[in-house]
mmCIF file of C-alpha atoms in Angstrom:
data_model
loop_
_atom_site.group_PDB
_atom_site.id
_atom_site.type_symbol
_atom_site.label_atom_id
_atom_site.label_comp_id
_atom_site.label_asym_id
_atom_site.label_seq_id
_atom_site.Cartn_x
_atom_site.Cartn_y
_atom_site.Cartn_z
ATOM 1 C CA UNK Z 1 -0.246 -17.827 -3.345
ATOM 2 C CA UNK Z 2 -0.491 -15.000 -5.094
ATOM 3 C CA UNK Z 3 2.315 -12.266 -6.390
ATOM 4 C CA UNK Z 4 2.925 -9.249 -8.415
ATOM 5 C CA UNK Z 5 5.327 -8.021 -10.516
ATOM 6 C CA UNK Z 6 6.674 -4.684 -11.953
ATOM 7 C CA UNK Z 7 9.268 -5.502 -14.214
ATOM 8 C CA UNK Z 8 10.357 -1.445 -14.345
ATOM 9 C CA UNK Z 9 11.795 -0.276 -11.008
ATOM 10 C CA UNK Z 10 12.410 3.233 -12.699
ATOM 11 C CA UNK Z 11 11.188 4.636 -15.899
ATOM 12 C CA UNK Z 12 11.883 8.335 -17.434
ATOM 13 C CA UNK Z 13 9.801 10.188 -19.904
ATOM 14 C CA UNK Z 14 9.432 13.606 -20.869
ATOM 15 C CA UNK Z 15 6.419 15.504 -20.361
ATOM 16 C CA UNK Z 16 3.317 15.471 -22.648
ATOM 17 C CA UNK Z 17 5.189 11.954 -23.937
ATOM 18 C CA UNK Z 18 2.618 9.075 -23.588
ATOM 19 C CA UNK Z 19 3.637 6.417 -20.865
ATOM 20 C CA UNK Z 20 2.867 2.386 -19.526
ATOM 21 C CA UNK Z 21 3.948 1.057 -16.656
ATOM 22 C CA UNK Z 22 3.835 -2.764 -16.434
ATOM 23 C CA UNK Z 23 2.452 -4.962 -14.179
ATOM 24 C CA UNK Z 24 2.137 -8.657 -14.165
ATOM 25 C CA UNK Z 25 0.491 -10.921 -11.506
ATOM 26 C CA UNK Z 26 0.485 -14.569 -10.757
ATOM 27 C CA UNK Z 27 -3.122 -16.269 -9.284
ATOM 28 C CA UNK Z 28 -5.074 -18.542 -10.397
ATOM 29 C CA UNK Z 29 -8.695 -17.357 -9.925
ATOM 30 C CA UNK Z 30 -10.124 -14.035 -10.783
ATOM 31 C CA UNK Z 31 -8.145 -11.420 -9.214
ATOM 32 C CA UNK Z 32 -9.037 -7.844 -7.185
ATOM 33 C CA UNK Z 33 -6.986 -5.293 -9.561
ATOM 34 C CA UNK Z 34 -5.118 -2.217 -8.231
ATOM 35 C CA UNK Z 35 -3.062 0.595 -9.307
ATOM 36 C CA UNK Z 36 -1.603 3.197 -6.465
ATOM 37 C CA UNK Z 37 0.611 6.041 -6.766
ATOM 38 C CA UNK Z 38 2.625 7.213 -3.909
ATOM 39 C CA UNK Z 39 3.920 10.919 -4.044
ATOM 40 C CA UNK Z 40 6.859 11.747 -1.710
ATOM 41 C CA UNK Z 41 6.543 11.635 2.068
ATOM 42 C CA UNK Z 42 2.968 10.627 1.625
ATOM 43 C CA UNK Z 43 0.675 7.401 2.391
ATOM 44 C CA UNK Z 44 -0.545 5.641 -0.769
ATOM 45 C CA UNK Z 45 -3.475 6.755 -3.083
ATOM 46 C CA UNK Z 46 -5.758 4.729 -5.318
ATOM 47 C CA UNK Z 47 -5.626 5.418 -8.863
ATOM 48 C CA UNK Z 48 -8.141 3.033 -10.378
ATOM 49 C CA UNK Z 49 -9.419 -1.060 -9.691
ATOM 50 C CA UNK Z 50 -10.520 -4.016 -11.686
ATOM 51 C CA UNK Z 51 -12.887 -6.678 -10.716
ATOM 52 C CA UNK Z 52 -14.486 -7.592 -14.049
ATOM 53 C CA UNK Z 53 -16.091 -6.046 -16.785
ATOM 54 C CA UNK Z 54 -14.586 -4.377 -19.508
ATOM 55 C CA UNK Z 55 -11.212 -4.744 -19.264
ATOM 56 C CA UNK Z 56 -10.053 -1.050 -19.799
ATOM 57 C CA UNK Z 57 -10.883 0.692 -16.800
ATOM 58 C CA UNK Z 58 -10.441 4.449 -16.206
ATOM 59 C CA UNK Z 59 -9.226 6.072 -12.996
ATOM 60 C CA UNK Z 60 -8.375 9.530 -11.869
ATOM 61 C CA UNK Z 61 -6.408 12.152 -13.600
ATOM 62 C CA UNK Z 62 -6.680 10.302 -16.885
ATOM 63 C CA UNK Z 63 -5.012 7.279 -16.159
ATOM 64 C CA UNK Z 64 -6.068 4.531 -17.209
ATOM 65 C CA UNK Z 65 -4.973 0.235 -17.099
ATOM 66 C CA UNK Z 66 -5.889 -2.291 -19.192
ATOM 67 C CA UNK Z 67 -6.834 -6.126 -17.971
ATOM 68 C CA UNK Z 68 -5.301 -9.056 -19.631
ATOM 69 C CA UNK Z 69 -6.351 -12.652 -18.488
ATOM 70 C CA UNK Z 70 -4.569 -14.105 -21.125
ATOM 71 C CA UNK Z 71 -0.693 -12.387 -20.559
ATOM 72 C CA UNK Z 72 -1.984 -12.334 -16.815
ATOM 73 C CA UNK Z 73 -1.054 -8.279 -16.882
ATOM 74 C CA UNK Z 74 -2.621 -5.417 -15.869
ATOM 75 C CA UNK Z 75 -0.730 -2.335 -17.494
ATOM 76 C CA UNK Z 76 -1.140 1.137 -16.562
ATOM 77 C CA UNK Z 77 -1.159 3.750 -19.174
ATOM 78 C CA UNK Z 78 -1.130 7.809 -20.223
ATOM 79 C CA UNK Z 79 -1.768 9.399 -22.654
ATOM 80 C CA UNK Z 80 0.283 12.466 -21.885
ATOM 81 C CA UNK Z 81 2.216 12.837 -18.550
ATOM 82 C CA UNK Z 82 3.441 15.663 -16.219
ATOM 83 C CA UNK Z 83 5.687 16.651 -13.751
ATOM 84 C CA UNK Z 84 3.408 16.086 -11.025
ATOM 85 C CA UNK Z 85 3.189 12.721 -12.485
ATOM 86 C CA UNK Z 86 6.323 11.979 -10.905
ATOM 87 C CA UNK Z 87 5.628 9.282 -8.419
ATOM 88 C CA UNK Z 88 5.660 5.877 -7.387
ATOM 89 C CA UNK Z 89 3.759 3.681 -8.440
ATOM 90 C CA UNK Z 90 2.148 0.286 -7.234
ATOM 91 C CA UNK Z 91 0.474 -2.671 -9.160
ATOM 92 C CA UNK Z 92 -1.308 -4.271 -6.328
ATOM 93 C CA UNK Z 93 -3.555 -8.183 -6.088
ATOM 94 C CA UNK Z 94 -6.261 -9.383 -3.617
ATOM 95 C CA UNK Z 95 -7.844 -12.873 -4.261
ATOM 96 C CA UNK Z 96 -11.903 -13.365 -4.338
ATOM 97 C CA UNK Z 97 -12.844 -12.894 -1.320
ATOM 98 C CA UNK Z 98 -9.863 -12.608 0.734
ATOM 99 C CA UNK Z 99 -8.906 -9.231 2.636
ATOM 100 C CA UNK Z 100 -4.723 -9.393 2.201
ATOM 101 C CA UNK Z 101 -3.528 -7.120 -0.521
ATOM 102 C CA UNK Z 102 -0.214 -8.028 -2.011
ATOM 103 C CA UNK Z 103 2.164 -4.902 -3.922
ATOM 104 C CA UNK Z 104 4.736 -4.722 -6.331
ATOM 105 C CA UNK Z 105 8.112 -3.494 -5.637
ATOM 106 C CA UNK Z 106 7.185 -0.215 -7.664
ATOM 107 C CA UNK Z 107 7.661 1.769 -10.390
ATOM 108 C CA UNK Z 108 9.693 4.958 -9.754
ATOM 109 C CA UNK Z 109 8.474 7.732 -12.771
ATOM 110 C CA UNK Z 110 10.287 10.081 -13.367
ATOM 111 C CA UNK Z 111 8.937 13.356 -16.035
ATOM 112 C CA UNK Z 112 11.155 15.021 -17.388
ATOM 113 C CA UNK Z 113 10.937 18.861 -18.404
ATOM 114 C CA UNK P 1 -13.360 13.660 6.315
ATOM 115 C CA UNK P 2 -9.752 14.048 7.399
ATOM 116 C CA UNK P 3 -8.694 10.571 5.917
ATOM 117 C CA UNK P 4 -6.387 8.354 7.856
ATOM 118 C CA UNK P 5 -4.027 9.871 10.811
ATOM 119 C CA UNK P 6 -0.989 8.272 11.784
ATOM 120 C CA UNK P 7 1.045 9.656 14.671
ATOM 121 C CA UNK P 8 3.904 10.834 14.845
ATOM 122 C CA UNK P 9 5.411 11.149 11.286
ATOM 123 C CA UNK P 10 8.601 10.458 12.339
ATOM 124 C CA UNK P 11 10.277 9.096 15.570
ATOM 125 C CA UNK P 12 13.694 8.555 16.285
ATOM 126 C CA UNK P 13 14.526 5.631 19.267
ATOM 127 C CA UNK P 14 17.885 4.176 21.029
ATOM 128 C CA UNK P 15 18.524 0.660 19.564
ATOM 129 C CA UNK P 16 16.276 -1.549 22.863
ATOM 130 C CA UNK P 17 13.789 0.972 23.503
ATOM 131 C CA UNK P 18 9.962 1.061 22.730
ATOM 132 C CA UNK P 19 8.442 2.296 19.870
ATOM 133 C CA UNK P 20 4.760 3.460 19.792
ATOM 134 C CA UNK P 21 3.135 4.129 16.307
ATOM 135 C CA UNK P 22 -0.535 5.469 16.395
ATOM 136 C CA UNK P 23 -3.544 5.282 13.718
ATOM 137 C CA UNK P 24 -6.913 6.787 13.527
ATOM 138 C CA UNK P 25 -8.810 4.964 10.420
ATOM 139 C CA UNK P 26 -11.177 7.066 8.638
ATOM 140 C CA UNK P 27 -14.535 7.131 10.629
ATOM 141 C CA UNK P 28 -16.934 4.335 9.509
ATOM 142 C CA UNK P 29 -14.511 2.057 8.519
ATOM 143 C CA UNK P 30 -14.639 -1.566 9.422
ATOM 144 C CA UNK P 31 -11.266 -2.578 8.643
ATOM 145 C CA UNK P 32 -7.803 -1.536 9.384
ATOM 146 C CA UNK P 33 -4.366 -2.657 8.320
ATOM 147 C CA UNK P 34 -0.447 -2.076 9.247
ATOM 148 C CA UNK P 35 1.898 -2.241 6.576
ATOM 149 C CA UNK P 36 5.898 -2.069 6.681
ATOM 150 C CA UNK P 37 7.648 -0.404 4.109
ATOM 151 C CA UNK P 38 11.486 -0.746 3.183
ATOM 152 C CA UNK P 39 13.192 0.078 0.111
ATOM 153 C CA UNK P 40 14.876 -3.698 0.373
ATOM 154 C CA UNK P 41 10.858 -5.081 0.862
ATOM 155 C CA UNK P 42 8.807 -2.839 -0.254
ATOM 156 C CA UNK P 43 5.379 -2.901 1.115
ATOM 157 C CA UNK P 44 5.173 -5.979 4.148
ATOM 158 C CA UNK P 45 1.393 -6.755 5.406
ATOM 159 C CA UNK P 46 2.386 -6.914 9.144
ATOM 160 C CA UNK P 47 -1.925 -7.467 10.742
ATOM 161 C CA UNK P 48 -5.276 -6.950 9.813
ATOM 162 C CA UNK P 49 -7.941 -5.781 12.522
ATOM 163 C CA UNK P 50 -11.896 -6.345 11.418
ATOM 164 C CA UNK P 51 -14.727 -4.190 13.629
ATOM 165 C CA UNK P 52 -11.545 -4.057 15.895
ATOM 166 C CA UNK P 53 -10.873 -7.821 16.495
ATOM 167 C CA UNK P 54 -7.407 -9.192 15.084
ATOM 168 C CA UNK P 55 -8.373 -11.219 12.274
ATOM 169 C CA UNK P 56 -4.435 -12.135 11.199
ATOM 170 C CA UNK P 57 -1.290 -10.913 12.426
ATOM 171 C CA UNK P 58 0.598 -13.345 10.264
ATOM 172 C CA UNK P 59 3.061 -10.699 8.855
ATOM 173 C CA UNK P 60 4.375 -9.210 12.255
ATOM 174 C CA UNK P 61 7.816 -10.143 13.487
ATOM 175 C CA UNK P 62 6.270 -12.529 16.802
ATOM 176 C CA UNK P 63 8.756 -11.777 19.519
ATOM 177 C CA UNK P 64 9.097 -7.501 19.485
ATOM 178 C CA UNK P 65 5.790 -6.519 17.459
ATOM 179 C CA UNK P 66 2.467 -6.046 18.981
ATOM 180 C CA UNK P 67 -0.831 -4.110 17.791
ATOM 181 C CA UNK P 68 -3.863 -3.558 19.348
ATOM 182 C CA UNK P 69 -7.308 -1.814 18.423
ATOM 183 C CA UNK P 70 -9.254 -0.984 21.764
ATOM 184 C CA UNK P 71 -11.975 0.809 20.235
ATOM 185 C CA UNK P 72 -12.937 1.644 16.690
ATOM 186 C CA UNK P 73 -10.887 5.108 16.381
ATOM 187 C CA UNK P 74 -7.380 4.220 16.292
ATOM 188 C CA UNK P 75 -4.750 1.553 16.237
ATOM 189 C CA UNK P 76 -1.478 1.148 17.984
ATOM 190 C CA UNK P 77 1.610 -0.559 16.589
ATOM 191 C CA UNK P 78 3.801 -1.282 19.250
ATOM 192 C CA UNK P 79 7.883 -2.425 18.588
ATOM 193 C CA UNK P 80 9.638 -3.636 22.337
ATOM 194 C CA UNK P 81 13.404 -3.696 22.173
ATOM 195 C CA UNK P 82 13.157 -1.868 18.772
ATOM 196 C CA UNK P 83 16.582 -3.161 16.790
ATOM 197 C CA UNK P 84 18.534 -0.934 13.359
ATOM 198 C CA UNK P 85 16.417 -3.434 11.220
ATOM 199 C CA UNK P 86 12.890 -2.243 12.588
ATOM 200 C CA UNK P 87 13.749 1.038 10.572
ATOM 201 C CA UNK P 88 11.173 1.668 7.848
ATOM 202 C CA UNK P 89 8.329 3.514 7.588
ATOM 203 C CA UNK P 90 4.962 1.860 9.059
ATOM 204 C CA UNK P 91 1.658 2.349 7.052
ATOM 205 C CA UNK P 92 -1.830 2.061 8.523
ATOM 206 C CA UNK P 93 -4.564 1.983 5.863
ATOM 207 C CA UNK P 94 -8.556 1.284 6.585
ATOM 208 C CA UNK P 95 -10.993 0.365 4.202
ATOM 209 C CA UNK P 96 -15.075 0.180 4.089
ATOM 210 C CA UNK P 97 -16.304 -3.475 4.426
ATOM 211 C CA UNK P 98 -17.964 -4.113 1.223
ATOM 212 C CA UNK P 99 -15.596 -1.805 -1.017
ATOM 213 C CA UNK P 100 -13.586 -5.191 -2.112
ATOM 214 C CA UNK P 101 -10.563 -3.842 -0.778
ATOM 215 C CA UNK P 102 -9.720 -0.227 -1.653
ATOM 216 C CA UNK P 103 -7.053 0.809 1.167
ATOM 217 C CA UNK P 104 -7.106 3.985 2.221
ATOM 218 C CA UNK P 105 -3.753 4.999 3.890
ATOM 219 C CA UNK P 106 -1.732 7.287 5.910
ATOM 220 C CA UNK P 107 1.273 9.428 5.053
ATOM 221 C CA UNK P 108 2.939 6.655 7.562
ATOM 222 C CA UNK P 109 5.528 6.905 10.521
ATOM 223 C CA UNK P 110 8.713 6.516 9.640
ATOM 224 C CA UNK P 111 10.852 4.704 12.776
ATOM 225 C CA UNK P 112 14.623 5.662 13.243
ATOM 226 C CA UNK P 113 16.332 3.231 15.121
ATOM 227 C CA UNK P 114 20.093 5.096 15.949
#
Protein backbone atom coordinates (compact mmCIF):
# COMPACT_ATOMS: atom_id res chain seq x y z
CA UNK A 1 0.00 0.00 0.00
CA UNK A 2 1.01 3.14 -0.51
CA UNK A 3 1.18 6.45 1.95
CA UNK A 4 2.28 9.95 2.27
CA UNK A 5 3.65 11.98 4.65
CA UNK A 6 4.01 15.73 5.59
CA UNK A 7 6.02 15.88 8.50
CA UNK A 8 4.99 19.92 8.94
CA UNK A 9 1.30 20.33 9.83
CA UNK A 10 1.96 24.22 10.05
CA UNK A 11 4.85 26.25 8.95
CA UNK A 12 5.30 30.29 9.21
CA UNK A 13 7.50 32.45 7.12
CA UNK A 14 7.62 35.93 6.32
CA UNK A 15 7.08 37.23 3.00
CA UNK A 16 9.72 37.41 0.20
CA UNK A 17 11.56 34.63 2.72
CA UNK A 18 12.31 31.46 0.62
CA UNK A 19 10.22 28.33 1.76
CA UNK A 20 10.04 24.02 1.51
CA UNK A 21 7.47 22.12 2.49
CA UNK A 22 8.23 18.40 2.96
CA UNK A 23 6.81 15.52 1.72
CA UNK A 24 7.76 11.95 1.99
CA UNK A 25 6.00 8.87 0.46
CA UNK A 26 6.19 5.18 0.96
CA UNK A 27 5.71 2.71 -2.47
CA UNK A 28 7.61 0.59 -3.91
CA UNK A 29 7.37 1.14 -7.70
CA UNK A 30 7.56 4.36 -9.54
CA UNK A 31 5.13 6.69 -8.17
CA UNK A 32 2.42 9.45 -9.82
CA UNK A 33 3.78 12.78 -7.97
CA UNK A 34 1.48 15.60 -6.76
CA UNK A 35 1.52 18.84 -5.07
CA UNK A 36 -2.05 20.75 -4.34
CA UNK A 37 -2.78 23.83 -2.59
CA UNK A 38 -6.09 24.44 -1.09
CA UNK A 39 -7.07 28.18 -0.39
CA UNK A 40 -9.92 28.72 2.13
CA UNK A 41 -13.47 27.57 1.45
CA UNK A 42 -12.29 26.27 -1.85
CA UNK A 43 -11.91 22.69 -3.67
CA UNK A 44 -8.27 21.70 -4.27
CA UNK A 45 -5.92 23.01 -7.09
CA UNK A 46 -2.95 21.38 -8.78
CA UNK A 47 0.25 23.00 -8.40
CA UNK A 48 2.65 20.81 -10.34
CA UNK A 49 3.19 16.55 -11.02
CA UNK A 50 5.99 14.12 -11.43
CA UNK A 51 6.05 11.02 -13.43
CA UNK A 52 9.70 10.83 -14.51
CA UNK A 53 12.16 12.84 -16.06
CA UNK A 54 14.14 15.35 -14.57
CA UNK A 55 13.53 15.36 -11.22
CA UNK A 56 12.96 19.18 -10.61
CA UNK A 57 9.77 19.94 -12.01
CA UNK A 58 8.20 23.42 -12.23
CA UNK A 59 4.55 24.27 -11.62
CA UNK A 60 2.49 27.38 -11.44
CA UNK A 61 3.23 30.60 -9.75
CA UNK A 62 6.87 29.67 -9.39
CA UNK A 63 6.70 26.80 -7.35
CA UNK A 64 8.53 24.32 -7.84
CA UNK A 65 9.35 20.33 -6.10
CA UNK A 66 12.11 18.36 -6.39
CA UNK A 67 12.02 14.25 -6.83
CA UNK A 68 14.13 12.08 -4.69
CA UNK A 69 14.08 8.21 -5.27
CA UNK A 70 16.72 7.75 -3.02
CA UNK A 71 15.21 9.73 0.45
CA UNK A 72 11.79 8.62 -1.20
CA UNK A 73 10.71 12.63 -0.92
CA UNK A 74 9.25 14.90 -3.02
CA UNK A 75 9.77 18.51 -1.49
CA UNK A 76 8.07 21.53 -2.53
CA UNK A 77 9.93 24.72 -2.70
CA UNK A 78 9.92 28.88 -3.21
CA UNK A 79 11.94 30.97 -3.84
CA UNK A 80 10.15 33.95 -2.39
CA UNK A 81 6.60 33.66 -0.89
CA UNK A 82 3.49 35.90 -0.37
CA UNK A 83 0.56 36.47 1.43
CA UNK A 84 -1.59 34.91 -1.00
CA UNK A 85 0.68 32.06 -0.53
CA UNK A 86 -1.09 31.32 2.51
CA UNK A 87 -2.70 28.00 2.00
CA UNK A 88 -2.85 24.47 2.46
CA UNK A 89 -1.03 22.41 1.05
CA UNK A 90 -1.12 18.65 -0.12
CA UNK A 91 1.70 16.12 -1.10
CA UNK A 92 -0.37 13.61 -2.88
CA UNK A 93 0.69 9.53 -4.50
CA UNK A 94 -1.00 7.38 -7.22
CA UNK A 95 0.71 4.02 -8.15
CA UNK A 96 1.47 3.06 -12.05
CA UNK A 97 -1.41 2.58 -13.36
CA UNK A 98 -3.87 2.68 -10.69
CA UNK A 99 -6.66 5.53 -10.47
CA UNK A 100 -6.79 6.01 -6.30
CA UNK A 101 -4.91 9.06 -5.21
CA UNK A 102 -3.72 9.01 -1.65
CA UNK A 103 -3.00 12.81 0.38
CA UNK A 104 -1.10 13.95 3.12
CA UNK A 105 -2.54 15.36 6.17
CA UNK A 106 -1.28 18.92 4.95
CA UNK A 107 0.77 21.60 5.38
CA UNK A 108 -0.92 24.73 6.81
CA UNK A 109 1.46 28.04 5.48
CA UNK A 110 1.19 30.67 6.95
CA UNK A 111 3.12 34.34 5.38
CA UNK A 112 3.69 36.57 7.43
CA UNK A 113 3.74 40.48 6.71
CA UNK B 1 -15.27 25.85 -18.85
CA UNK B 2 -16.90 26.39 -15.47
CA UNK B 3 -14.77 23.60 -13.73
CA UNK B 4 -16.39 21.25 -11.32
CA UNK B 5 -19.93 22.21 -9.54
CA UNK B 6 -20.89 20.81 -6.40
CA UNK B 7 -24.29 21.62 -4.92
CA UNK B 8 -25.15 23.06 -2.31
CA UNK B 9 -22.02 24.50 -0.52
CA UNK B 10 -23.31 23.96 2.62
CA UNK B 11 -26.30 22.01 4.15
CA UNK B 12 -27.33 21.74 7.52
CA UNK B 13 -29.57 18.25 8.49
CA UNK B 14 -31.37 16.82 11.84
CA UNK B 15 -29.18 13.93 13.18
CA UNK B 16 -31.48 10.65 10.98
CA UNK B 17 -32.37 12.58 8.07
CA UNK B 18 -31.12 12.39 4.38
CA UNK B 19 -28.47 14.14 2.98
CA UNK B 20 -28.17 14.80 -0.81
CA UNK B 21 -24.77 16.17 -2.16
CA UNK B 22 -24.68 16.96 -5.98
CA UNK B 23 -21.65 17.12 -8.63
CA UNK B 24 -21.37 18.18 -12.16
CA UNK B 25 -17.67 17.03 -13.42
CA UNK B 26 -16.16 19.21 -15.90
CA UNK B 27 -17.61 18.32 -19.41
CA UNK B 28 -15.51 15.64 -21.21
CA UNK B 29 -14.33 14.03 -18.36
CA UNK B 30 -14.28 10.32 -18.01
CA UNK B 31 -13.75 9.98 -14.46
CA UNK B 32 -15.20 11.22 -11.30
CA UNK B 33 -14.38 10.86 -7.64
CA UNK B 34 -15.96 11.67 -3.97
CA UNK B 35 -13.69 12.52 -1.37
CA UNK B 36 -14.39 13.16 2.52
CA UNK B 37 -12.58 15.66 4.24
CA UNK B 38 -12.15 16.06 8.15
CA UNK B 39 -9.64 17.88 10.01
CA UNK B 40 -9.19 14.42 12.24
CA UNK B 41 -8.75 12.46 8.46
CA UNK B 42 -7.96 14.64 6.20
CA UNK B 43 -8.78 13.78 2.71
CA UNK B 44 -10.89 10.01 2.68
CA UNK B 45 -11.37 8.45 -1.03
CA UNK B 46 -15.05 7.43 -0.41
CA UNK B 47 -15.85 5.93 -4.72
CA UNK B 48 -14.62 6.25 -8.00
CA UNK B 49 -17.13 6.31 -11.08
CA UNK B 50 -15.38 5.56 -14.76
CA UNK B 51 -17.64 6.68 -18.11
CA UNK B 52 -20.29 6.60 -15.24
CA UNK B 53 -20.02 2.93 -14.04
CA UNK B 54 -18.81 2.43 -10.28
CA UNK B 55 -15.48 1.12 -10.62
CA UNK B 56 -14.77 1.03 -6.50
CA UNK B 57 -16.69 2.27 -3.73
CA UNK B 58 -14.28 0.76 -1.27
CA UNK B 59 -13.93 3.98 0.88
CA UNK B 60 -17.74 4.66 1.59
CA UNK B 61 -19.17 3.87 4.99
CA UNK B 62 -21.54 0.51 3.51
CA UNK B 63 -24.67 0.82 5.56
CA UNK B 64 -25.76 4.96 5.22
CA UNK B 65 -23.60 6.02 2.02
CA UNK B 66 -24.71 5.65 -1.47
CA UNK B 67 -23.59 7.40 -4.90
CA UNK B 68 -24.80 7.13 -8.12
CA UNK B 69 -23.86 8.61 -11.69
CA UNK B 70 -27.00 8.26 -14.07
CA UNK B 71 -25.60 10.04 -16.87
CA UNK B 72 -22.28 11.66 -17.59
CA UNK B 73 -23.13 15.31 -16.09
CA UNK B 74 -23.31 14.93 -12.50
CA UNK B 75 -22.96 12.73 -9.48
CA UNK B 76 -24.99 12.29 -6.39
CA UNK B 77 -23.66 11.42 -2.94
CA UNK B 78 -26.34 10.30 -0.94
CA UNK B 79 -25.99 9.90 3.31
CA UNK B 80 -29.53 7.96 4.84
CA UNK B 81 -29.88 8.42 8.57
CA UNK B 82 -27.04 11.05 8.39
CA UNK B 83 -25.30 10.77 12.16
CA UNK B 84 -22.83 14.06 14.07
CA UNK B 85 -19.87 11.98 12.60
CA UNK B 86 -20.98 12.30 8.81
CA UNK B 87 -19.99 16.08 9.34
CA UNK B 88 -17.17 17.09 6.99
CA UNK B 89 -16.99 18.56 3.93
CA UNK B 90 -17.52 16.16 0.74
CA UNK B 91 -15.25 16.75 -2.38
CA UNK B 92 -16.10 15.64 -5.91
CA UNK B 93 -13.15 15.93 -8.31
CA UNK B 94 -13.11 14.56 -12.20
CA UNK B 95 -10.26 14.01 -14.20
CA UNK B 96 -9.54 13.35 -18.17
CA UNK B 97 -8.78 9.61 -18.83
CA UNK B 98 -5.32 9.65 -20.04
CA UNK B 99 -4.08 12.75 -17.85
CA UNK B 100 -2.47 10.06 -15.23
CA UNK B 101 -4.50 11.38 -12.61
CA UNK B 102 -4.68 15.17 -12.26
CA UNK B 103 -8.01 15.74 -10.09
CA UNK B 104 -9.81 18.49 -10.76
CA UNK B 105 -12.13 19.44 -7.79
CA UNK B 106 -14.91 21.34 -6.38
CA UNK B 107 -15.04 24.00 -3.68
CA UNK B 108 -16.99 20.89 -1.86
CA UNK B 109 -20.25 20.67 0.34
CA UNK B 110 -19.75 20.93 3.62
CA UNK B 111 -22.61 18.63 5.69
CA UNK B 112 -23.82 19.90 9.20
CA UNK B 113 -25.25 17.29 11.07
CA UNK B 114 -27.04 19.33 14.38
Amino acid sequence: AQSVTQPDARVTVSEGASLQLRCKYSYSGTPYLFWYVQYPRQGLQLLLKYYSGDPVVQGVNGFEAEFSKSNSSFHLRKASVHWSDSAVYFCALSRTGGYKVVFGSGTRLLVSP
Amino acid sequence: NAGVIQTPRHKVTGKGQEATLWCEPISGHSAVFWYRQTIVQGLEFLTYFRNQAPIDDSGMPKERFSAQMPNQSHSTLKIQSTQPQDSAVYLCASSPLGVQNTLYFGAGTRLSVL
